Amino acid sequence: MTTTLYNDLNPEIVLGAADHRQLNVLAMAGLNHMPDQSDDLLHELERARVVDDGKVPEDIVRMGSTVRYRTDSGQEPQVTLAYPVDADIAEGRISVMTPVGTALIGLRVGQSITWRDRANKRHMLTVLGVTQPEA
């Protein structure tokens, strides 16, 4: 069952300083060939609360995190958030430059956010679990 969504959810997001810096470079570099996705990522980066890398809580989605989330259609995919060069959907690694990847970055377990697909249809996802990569 798909729910019709009327309001946008934009919960507070938290990013470590290194991820914030790298993602800004990535988004700026993509403005010429991926302007919509770059704009969306820049918007998320602007509204993020940036903290020291060592102070990012364990339940926050960051680059390299493996995330389980629920979609508005009830599916529960598990993906690893990756830079575009490392993305491989067959391996479950999605790019932060995809609509879902941009929606996930900086979210905490239990938070929900709305996002728009490439056809501009509004969707919602809720983070169910986050596992950080081995150091």
PDB file of C-alpha atoms in Angstrom:
ATOM      1  CA  MET A   1       0.000   0.000   0.000  1.00  0.00           C
ATOM      2  CA  THR A   2       1.417   3.367  -1.006  1.00  0.00           C
ATOM      3  CA  THR A   3       0.619   6.429   1.073  1.00  0.00           C
ATOM      4  CA  THR A   4       0.001   9.801  -0.554  1.00  0.00           C
ATOM      5  CA  LEU A   5       2.350  12.360   0.954  1.00  0.00           C
ATOM      6  CA  TYR A   6       1.309  15.989   1.211  1.00  0.00           C
ATOM      7  CA  ASN A   7       3.990  17.516   3.431  1.00  0.00           C
ATOM      8  CA  ASP A   8       7.758  17.490   3.164  1.00  0.00           C
ATOM      9  CA  LEU A   9       9.687  16.093   6.122  1.00  0.00           C
ATOM     10  CA  ASN A  10      13.097  17.691   6.657  1.00  0.00           C
ATOM     11  CA  PRO A  11      14.487  16.442   9.971  1.00  0.00           C
ATOM     12  CA  GLU A  12      17.729  17.757  11.418  1.00  0.00           C
ATOM     13  CA  ILE A  13      20.720  16.050   9.866  1.00  0.00           C
ATOM     14  CA  VAL A  14      24.248  15.724  11.254  1.00  0.00           C
ATOM     15  CA  LEU A  15      27.454  15.393   9.245  1.00  0.00           C
ATOM     16  CA  GLY A  16      31.083  15.027  10.228  1.00  0.00           C
ATOM     17  CA  ALA A  17      33.366  17.815   9.014  1.00  0.00           C
ATOM     18  CA  ALA A  18      35.324  15.537   6.614  1.00  0.00           C
ATOM     19  CA  ASP A  19      32.165  14.162   4.935  1.00  0.00           C
ATOM     20  CA  HIS A  20      30.734  17.689   4.722  1.00  0.00           C
ATOM     21  CA  ARG A  21      33.903  18.987   3.038  1.00  0.00           C
ATOM     22  CA  GLN A  22      34.165  16.058   0.567  1.00  0.00           C
ATOM     23  CA  LEU A  23      30.458  16.171  -0.318  1.00  0.00           C
ATOM     24  CA  ASN A  24      30.626  19.924  -0.973  1.00  0.00           C
ATOM     25  CA  VAL A  25      33.495  19.328  -3.425  1.00  0.00           C
ATOM     26  CA  LEU A  26      31.519  16.498  -5.084  1.00  0.00           C
ATOM     27  CA  ALA A  27      28.316  18.558  -5.365  1.00  0.00           C
ATOM     28  CA  MET A  28      30.120  21.609  -6.754  1.00  0.00           C
ATOM     29  CA  ALA A  29      31.955  19.439  -9.304  1.00  0.00           C
ATOM     30  CA  GLY A  30      28.649  17.965 -10.449  1.00  0.00           C
ATOM     31  CA  LEU A  31      26.831  21.251 -11.075  1.00  0.00           C
ATOM     32  CA  ASN A  32      27.584  21.194 -14.819  1.00  0.00           C
ATOM     33  CA  HIS A  33      26.633  17.593 -15.609  1.00  0.00           C
ATOM     34  CA  MET A  34      24.187  16.687 -12.777  1.00  0.00           C
ATOM     35  CA  PRO A  35      22.705  20.065 -11.801  1.00  0.00           C
ATOM     36  CA  ASP A  36      19.496  18.813 -10.146  1.00  0.00           C
ATOM     37  CA  GLN A  37      21.200  16.176  -8.023  1.00  0.00           C
ATOM     38  CA  SER A  38      24.059  18.547  -7.162  1.00  0.00           C
ATOM     39  CA  ASP A  39      21.554  21.231  -6.076  1.00  0.00           C
ATOM     40  CA  ASP A  40      19.700  18.714  -3.899  1.00  0.00           C
ATOM     41  CA  LEU A  41      22.926  17.600  -2.222  1.00  0.00           C
ATOM     42  CA  LEU A  42      24.060  21.215  -1.696  1.00  0.00           C
ATOM     43  CA  HIS A  43      20.685  21.981  -0.077  1.00  0.00           C
ATOM     44  CA  GLU A  44      21.142  19.081   2.359  1.00  0.00           C
ATOM     45  CA  LEU A  45      24.716  20.168   3.109  1.00  0.00           C
ATOM     46  CA  GLU A  46      23.553  23.732   3.831  1.00  0.00           C
ATOM     47  CA  ARG A  47      21.015  22.619   6.402  1.00  0.00           C
ATOM     48  CA  ALA A  48      23.256  20.020   8.079  1.00  0.00           C
ATOM     49  CA  ARG A  49      24.688  20.502  11.559  1.00  0.00           C
ATOM     50  CA  VAL A  50      28.419  19.909  11.101  1.00  0.00           C
ATOM     51  CA  VAL A  51      30.348  18.336  13.988  1.00  0.00           C
ATOM     52  CA  ASP A  52      33.906  17.097  14.522  1.00  0.00           C
ATOM     53  CA  ASP A  53      34.388  13.705  12.865  1.00  0.00           C
ATOM     54  CA  GLY A  54      34.946  12.001  16.215  1.00  0.00           C
ATOM     55  CA  LYS A  55      31.650  13.375  17.552  1.00  0.00           C
ATOM     56  CA  VAL A  56      29.321  11.933  14.884  1.00  0.00           C
ATOM     57  CA  PRO A  57      26.920   9.606  16.747  1.00  0.00           C
ATOM     58  CA  GLU A  58      27.048   5.926  15.735  1.00  0.00           C
ATOM     59  CA  ASP A  59      23.399   5.945  14.613  1.00  0.00           C
ATOM     60  CA  ILE A  60      23.931   8.671  11.970  1.00  0.00           C
ATOM     61  CA  VAL A  61      24.151   7.784   8.259  1.00  0.00           C
ATOM     62  CA  ARG A  62      27.519   8.861   6.911  1.00  0.00           C
ATOM     63  CA  MET A  63      29.593   7.962   3.879  1.00  0.00           C
ATOM     64  CA  GLY A  64      30.335   4.232   3.988  1.00  0.00           C
ATOM     65  CA  SER A  65      27.469   3.462   6.380  1.00  0.00           C
ATOM     66  CA  THR A  66      25.270   0.452   5.718  1.00  0.00           C
ATOM     67  CA  VAL A  67      21.655   1.529   6.155  1.00  0.00           C
ATOM     68  CA  ARG A  68      18.386  -0.377   6.432  1.00  0.00           C
ATOM     69  CA  TYR A  69      15.350   1.787   5.748  1.00  0.00           C
ATOM     70  CA  ARG A  70      11.619   1.462   5.122  1.00  0.00           C
ATOM     71  CA  THR A  71      10.094   3.021   2.024  1.00  0.00           C
ATOM     72  CA  ASP A  72       6.605   4.506   1.752  1.00  0.00           C
ATOM     73  CA  SER A  73       5.634   1.336  -0.132  1.00  0.00           C
ATOM     74  CA  GLY A  74       6.697  -0.864   2.807  1.00  0.00           C
ATOM     75  CA  GLN A  75       9.925  -2.262   1.354  1.00  0.00           C
ATOM     76  CA  GLU A  76      12.987  -2.513   3.622  1.00  0.00           C
ATOM     77  CA  PRO A  77      16.134  -2.314   1.479  1.00  0.00           C
ATOM     78  CA  GLN A  78      19.638  -2.360   2.922  1.00  0.00           C
ATOM     79  CA  VAL A  79      22.303  -0.321   1.121  1.00  0.00           C
ATOM     80  CA  THR A  80      25.766   1.076   1.689  1.00  0.00           C
ATOM     81  CA  LEU A  81      26.155   4.807   0.977  1.00  0.00           C
ATOM     82  CA  ALA A  82      29.031   5.370  -1.444  1.00  0.00           C
ATOM     83  CA  TYR A  83      30.714   8.013  -3.559  1.00  0.00           C
ATOM     84  CA  PRO A  84      29.690   7.795  -7.231  1.00  0.00           C
ATOM     85  CA  VAL A  85      32.988   6.153  -8.251  1.00  0.00           C
ATOM     86  CA  ASP A  86      32.376   3.314  -5.727  1.00  0.00           C
ATOM     87  CA  ALA A  87      28.644   2.875  -6.350  1.00  0.00           C
ATOM     88  CA  ASP A  88      27.465  -0.520  -7.608  1.00  0.00           C
ATOM     89  CA  ILE A  89      23.755  -1.232  -7.262  1.00  0.00           C
ATOM     90  CA  ALA A  90      24.335  -4.969  -7.823  1.00  0.00           C
ATOM     91  CA  GLU A  91      26.585  -4.915  -4.725  1.00  0.00           C
ATOM     92  CA  GLY A  92      24.130  -2.787  -2.748  1.00  0.00           C
ATOM     93  CA  ARG A  93      26.318   0.338  -2.853  1.00  0.00           C
ATOM     94  CA  ILE A  94      24.275   3.410  -3.818  1.00  0.00           C
ATOM     95  CA  SER A  95      25.699   6.764  -4.733  1.00  0.00           C
ATOM     96  CA  VAL A  96      25.153   9.764  -2.493  1.00  0.00           C
ATOM     97  CA  MET A  97      24.380  11.566  -5.781  1.00  0.00           C
ATOM     98  CA  THR A  98      21.145   9.576  -6.261  1.00  0.00           C
ATOM     99  CA  PRO A  99      17.886  10.942  -4.817  1.00  0.00           C
ATOM    100  CA  VAL A 100      17.778   8.181  -2.161  1.00  0.00           C
ATOM    101  CA  GLY A 101      21.473   8.599  -1.317  1.00  0.00           C
ATOM    102  CA  THR A 102      21.062  12.341  -0.853  1.00  0.00           C
ATOM    103  CA  ALA A 103      17.971  11.750   1.315  1.00  0.00           C
ATOM    104  CA  LEU A 104      19.814   9.276   3.564  1.00  0.00           C
ATOM    105  CA  ILE A 105      22.978  11.280   4.317  1.00  0.00           C
ATOM    106  CA  GLY A 106      23.050  12.653   7.863  1.00  0.00           C
ATOM    107  CA  LEU A 107      19.840  10.955   9.058  1.00  0.00           C
ATOM    108  CA  ARG A 108      19.626   9.211  12.436  1.00  0.00           C
ATOM    109  CA  VAL A 109      17.913   5.893  13.189  1.00  0.00           C
ATOM    110  CA  GLY A 110      14.179   6.533  13.566  1.00  0.00           C
ATOM    111  CA  GLN A 111      14.104   9.675  11.425  1.00  0.00           C
ATOM    112  CA  SER A 112      11.950   9.987   8.306  1.00  0.00           C
ATOM    113  CA  ILE A 113      12.478  12.261   5.321  1.00  0.00           C
ATOM    114  CA  THR A 114      10.629  12.953   2.096  1.00  0.00           C
ATOM    115  CA  TRP A 115      12.476  13.010  -1.201  1.00  0.00           C
ATOM    116  CA  ARG A 116      11.578  13.318  -4.870  1.00  0.00           C
ATOM    117  CA  ASP A 117      12.494  10.817  -7.547  1.00  0.00           C
ATOM    118  CA  ARG A 118      13.696  11.796 -10.997  1.00  0.00           C
ATOM    119  CA  ALA A 119      10.048  12.008 -12.151  1.00  0.00           C
ATOM    120  CA  ASN A 120       9.442  14.521  -9.298  1.00  0.00           C
ATOM    121  CA  LYS A 121       7.172  12.099  -7.385  1.00  0.00           C
ATOM    122  CA  ARG A 122       7.372  12.533  -3.615  1.00  0.00           C
ATOM    123  CA  HIS A 123       8.444   9.541  -1.496  1.00  0.00           C
ATOM    124  CA  MET A 124       9.229   8.995   2.170  1.00  0.00           C
ATOM    125  CA  LEU A 125      11.783   6.787   3.853  1.00  0.00           C
ATOM    126  CA  THR A 126      12.492   5.976   7.501  1.00  0.00           C
ATOM    127  CA  VAL A 127      15.918   4.851   8.756  1.00  0.00           C
ATOM    128  CA  LEU A 128      15.609   1.568  10.664  1.00  0.00           C
ATOM    129  CA  GLY A 129      19.265   0.723  11.297  1.00  0.00           C
ATOM    130  CA  VAL A 130      22.789   2.001  10.632  1.00  0.00           C
ATOM    131  CA  THR A 131      26.055   0.063  10.733  1.00  0.00           C
ATOM    132  CA  GLN A 132      29.328   1.949  10.442  1.00  0.00           C
ATOM    133  CA  PRO A 133      32.226   0.590   8.373  1.00  0.00           C
ATOM    134  CA  GLU A 134      35.116  -1.061  10.158  1.00  0.00           C
ATOM    135  CA  ALA A 135      37.790   1.517  10.957  1.00  0.00           C
TER     136      ALA A 135
END
